[in-house]
PDB file of C-alpha atoms in Angstrom:
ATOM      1  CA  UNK A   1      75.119 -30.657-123.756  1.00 54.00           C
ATOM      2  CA  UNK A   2      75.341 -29.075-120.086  1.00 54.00           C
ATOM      3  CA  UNK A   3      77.344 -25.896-120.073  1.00 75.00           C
ATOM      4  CA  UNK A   4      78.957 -24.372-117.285  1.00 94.00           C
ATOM      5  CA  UNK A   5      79.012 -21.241-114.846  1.00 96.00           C
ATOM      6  CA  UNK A   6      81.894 -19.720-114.515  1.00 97.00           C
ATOM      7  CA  UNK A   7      81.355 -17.455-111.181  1.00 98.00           C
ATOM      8  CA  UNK A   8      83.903 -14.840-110.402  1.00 98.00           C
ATOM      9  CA  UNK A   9      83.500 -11.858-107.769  1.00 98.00           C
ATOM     10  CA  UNK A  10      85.170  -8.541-107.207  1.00 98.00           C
ATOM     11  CA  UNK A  11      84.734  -5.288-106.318  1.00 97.00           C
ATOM     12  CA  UNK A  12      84.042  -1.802-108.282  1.00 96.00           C
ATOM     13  CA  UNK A  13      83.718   1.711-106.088  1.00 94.00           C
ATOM     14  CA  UNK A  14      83.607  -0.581-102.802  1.00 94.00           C
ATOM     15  CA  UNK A  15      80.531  -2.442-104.816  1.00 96.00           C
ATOM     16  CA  UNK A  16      80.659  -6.283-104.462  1.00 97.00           C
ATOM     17  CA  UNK A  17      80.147  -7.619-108.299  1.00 98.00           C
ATOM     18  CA  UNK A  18      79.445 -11.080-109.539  1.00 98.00           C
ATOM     19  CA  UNK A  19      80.384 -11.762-112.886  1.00 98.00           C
ATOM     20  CA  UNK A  20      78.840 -14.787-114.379  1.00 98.00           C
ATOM     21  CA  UNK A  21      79.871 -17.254-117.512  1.00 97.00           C
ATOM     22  CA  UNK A  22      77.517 -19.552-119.403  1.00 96.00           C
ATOM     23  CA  UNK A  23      73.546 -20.994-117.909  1.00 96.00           C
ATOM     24  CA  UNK A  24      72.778 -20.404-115.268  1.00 96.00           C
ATOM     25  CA  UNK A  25      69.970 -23.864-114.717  1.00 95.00           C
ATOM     26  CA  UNK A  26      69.330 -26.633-112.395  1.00 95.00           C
ATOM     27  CA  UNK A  27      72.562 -28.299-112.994  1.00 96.00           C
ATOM     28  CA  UNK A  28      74.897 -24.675-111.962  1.00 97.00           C
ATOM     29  CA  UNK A  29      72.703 -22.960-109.719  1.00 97.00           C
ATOM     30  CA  UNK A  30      74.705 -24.191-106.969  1.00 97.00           C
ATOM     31  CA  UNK A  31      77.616 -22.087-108.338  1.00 97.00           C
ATOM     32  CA  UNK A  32      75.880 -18.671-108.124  1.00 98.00           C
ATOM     33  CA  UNK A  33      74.362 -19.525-104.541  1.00 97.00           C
ATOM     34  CA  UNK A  34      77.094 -20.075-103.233  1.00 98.00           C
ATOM     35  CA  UNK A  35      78.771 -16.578-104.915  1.00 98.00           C
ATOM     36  CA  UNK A  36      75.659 -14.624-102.751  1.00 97.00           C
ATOM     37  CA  UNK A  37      76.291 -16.167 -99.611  1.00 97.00           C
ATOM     38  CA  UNK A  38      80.377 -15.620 -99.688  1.00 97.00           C
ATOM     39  CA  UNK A  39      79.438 -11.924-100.762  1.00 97.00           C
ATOM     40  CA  UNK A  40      76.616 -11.631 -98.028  1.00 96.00           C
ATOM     41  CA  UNK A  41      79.340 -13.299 -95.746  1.00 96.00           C
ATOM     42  CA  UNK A  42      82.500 -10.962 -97.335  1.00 97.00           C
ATOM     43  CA  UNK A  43      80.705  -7.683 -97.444  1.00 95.00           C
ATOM     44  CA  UNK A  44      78.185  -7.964 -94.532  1.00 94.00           C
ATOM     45  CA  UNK A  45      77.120  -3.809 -94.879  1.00 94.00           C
ATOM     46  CA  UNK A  46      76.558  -4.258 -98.065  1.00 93.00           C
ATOM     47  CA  UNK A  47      73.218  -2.481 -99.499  1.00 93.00           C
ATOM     48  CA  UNK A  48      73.824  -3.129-103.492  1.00 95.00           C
ATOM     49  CA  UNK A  49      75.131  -5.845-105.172  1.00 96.00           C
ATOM     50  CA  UNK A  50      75.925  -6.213-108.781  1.00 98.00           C
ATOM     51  CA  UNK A  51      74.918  -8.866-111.089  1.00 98.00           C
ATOM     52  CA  UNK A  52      77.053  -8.808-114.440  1.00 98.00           C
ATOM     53  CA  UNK A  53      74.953 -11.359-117.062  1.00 97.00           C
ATOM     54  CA  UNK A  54      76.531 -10.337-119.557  1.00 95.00           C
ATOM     55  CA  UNK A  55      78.114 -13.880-120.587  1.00 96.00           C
ATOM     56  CA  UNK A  56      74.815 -15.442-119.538  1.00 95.00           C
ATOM     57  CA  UNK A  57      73.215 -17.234-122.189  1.00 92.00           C
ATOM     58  CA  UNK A  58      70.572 -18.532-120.369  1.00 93.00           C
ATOM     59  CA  UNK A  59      69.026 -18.704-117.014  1.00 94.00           C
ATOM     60  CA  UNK A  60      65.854 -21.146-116.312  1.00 93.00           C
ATOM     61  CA  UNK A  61      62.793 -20.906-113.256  1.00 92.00           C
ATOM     62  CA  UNK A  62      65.891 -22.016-110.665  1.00 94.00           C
ATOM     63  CA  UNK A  63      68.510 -19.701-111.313  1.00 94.00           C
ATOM     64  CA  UNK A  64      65.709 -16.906-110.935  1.00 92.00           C
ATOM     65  CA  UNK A  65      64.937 -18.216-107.757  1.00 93.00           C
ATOM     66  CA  UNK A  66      68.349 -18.141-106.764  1.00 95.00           C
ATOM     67  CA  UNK A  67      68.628 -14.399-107.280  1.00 94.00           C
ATOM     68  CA  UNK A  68      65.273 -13.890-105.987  1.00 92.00           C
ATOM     69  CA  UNK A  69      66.436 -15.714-102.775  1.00 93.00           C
ATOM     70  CA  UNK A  70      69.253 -13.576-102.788  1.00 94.00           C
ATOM     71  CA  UNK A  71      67.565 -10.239-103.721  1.00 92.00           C
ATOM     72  CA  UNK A  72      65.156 -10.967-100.658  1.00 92.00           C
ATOM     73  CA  UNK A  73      68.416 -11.944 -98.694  1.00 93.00           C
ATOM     74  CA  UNK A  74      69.827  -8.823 -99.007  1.00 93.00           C
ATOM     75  CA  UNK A  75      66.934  -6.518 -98.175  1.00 91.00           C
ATOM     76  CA  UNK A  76      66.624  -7.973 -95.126  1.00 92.00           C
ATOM     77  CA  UNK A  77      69.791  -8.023 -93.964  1.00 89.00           C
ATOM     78  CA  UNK A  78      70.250  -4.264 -95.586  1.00 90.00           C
ATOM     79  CA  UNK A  79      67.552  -2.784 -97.131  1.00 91.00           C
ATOM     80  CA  UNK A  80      69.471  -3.484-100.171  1.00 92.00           C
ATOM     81  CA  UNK A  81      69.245  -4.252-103.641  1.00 93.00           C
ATOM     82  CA  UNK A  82      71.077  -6.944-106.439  1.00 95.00           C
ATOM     83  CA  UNK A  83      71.608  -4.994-109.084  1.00 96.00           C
ATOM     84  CA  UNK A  84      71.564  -6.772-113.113  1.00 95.00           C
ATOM     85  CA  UNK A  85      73.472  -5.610-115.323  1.00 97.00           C
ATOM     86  CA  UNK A  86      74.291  -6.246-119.130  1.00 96.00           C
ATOM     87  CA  UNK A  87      71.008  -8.470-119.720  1.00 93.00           C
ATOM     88  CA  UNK A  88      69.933  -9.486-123.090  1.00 93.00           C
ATOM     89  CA  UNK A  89      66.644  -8.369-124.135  1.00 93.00           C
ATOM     90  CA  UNK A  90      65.450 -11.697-123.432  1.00 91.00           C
ATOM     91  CA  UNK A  91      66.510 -12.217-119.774  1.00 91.00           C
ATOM     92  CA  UNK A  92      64.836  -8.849-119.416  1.00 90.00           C
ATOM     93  CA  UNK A  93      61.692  -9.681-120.751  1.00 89.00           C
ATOM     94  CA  UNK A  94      62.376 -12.600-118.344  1.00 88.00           C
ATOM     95  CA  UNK A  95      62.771 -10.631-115.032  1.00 85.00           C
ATOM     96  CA  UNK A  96      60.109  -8.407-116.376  1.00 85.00           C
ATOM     97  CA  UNK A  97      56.896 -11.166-117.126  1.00 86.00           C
ATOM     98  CA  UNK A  98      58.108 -12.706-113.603  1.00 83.00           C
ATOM     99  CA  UNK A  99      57.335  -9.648-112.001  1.00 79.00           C
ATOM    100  CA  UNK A 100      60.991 -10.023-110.183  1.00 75.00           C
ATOM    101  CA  UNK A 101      61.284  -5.770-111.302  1.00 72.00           C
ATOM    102  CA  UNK A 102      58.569  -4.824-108.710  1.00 68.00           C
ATOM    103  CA  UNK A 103      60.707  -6.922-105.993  1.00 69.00           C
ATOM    104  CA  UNK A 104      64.138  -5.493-104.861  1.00 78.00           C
ATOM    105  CA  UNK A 105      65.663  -5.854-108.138  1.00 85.00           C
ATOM    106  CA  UNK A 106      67.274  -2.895-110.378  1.00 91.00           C
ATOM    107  CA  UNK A 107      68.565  -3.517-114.185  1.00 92.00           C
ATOM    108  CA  UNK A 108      70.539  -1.292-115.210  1.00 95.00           C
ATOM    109  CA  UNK A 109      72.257  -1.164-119.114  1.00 95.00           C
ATOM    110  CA  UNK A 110      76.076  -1.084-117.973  1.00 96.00           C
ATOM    111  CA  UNK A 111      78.459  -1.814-114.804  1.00 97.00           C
ATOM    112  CA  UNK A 112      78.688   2.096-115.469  1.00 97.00           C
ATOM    113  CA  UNK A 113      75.375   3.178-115.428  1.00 96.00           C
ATOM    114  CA  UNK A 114      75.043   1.054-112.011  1.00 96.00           C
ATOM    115  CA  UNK A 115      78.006   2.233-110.160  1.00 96.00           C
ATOM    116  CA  UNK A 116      77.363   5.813-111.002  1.00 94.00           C
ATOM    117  CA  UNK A 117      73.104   5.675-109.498  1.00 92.00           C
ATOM    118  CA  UNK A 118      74.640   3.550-106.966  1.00 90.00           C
ATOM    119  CA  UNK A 119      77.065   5.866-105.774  1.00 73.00           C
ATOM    120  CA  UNK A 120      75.187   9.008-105.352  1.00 68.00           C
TER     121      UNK A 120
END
């Protein structure tokens, strides 16, 4: 059974966020790469970006890359970072044994916790 990704994007405290719906694999990757380049393209000053997972249930090797591609996107366009937020322990321990934490990546707990060490 292939699920889905839902992809929607808005904006909190003049933050671009991404909110994201189902797996993210090799079959919906598309979906989310094309979410980071119409936010790269929408909000062009951009530094942070937030990545809501909180509806993922699962993300393989590609849609890693995907947000690595865009993590190293937006860093060079801004110095910036994606932000993740809401991941399940095990997509943490994911970004975590891939080493993606020591790249331009910050996880925070909540869209509040982000917004608010964002913002200052």
């Amino acid at each position: 059974m292939v699920l889905d990704l839902n992809v929607s994007i808005r904006e909190n405290n003049n933050i671009p966020v991404i909110d994201l719906e189902g797996e993210i694999d090799v079959y919906t990757y598309p979906k989310l790469s094309d979410a980071l380049q119409y936010v790269f393209e929408t909000y062009p000053n951009a530094k942070d970006l937030i990545v809501n997972l909180d509806k993922i249930r699962y993300i393989d090797s590609t849609g890693l890359g995907v947000i690595a591609n865009g993590a190293n996107q937006i860093k060079k366009i801004n110095e910036g970072y994606i932000n993740i937020i809401n991941a399940t322990p095990q997509i943490k321990k994911i970004f975590d044994v891939s080493g993606l934490i020591s790249a331009n990546f910050k996880i925070f707990d909540s869209e509040e916790d982000a917004v608010t060490n964002l913002s200052k």
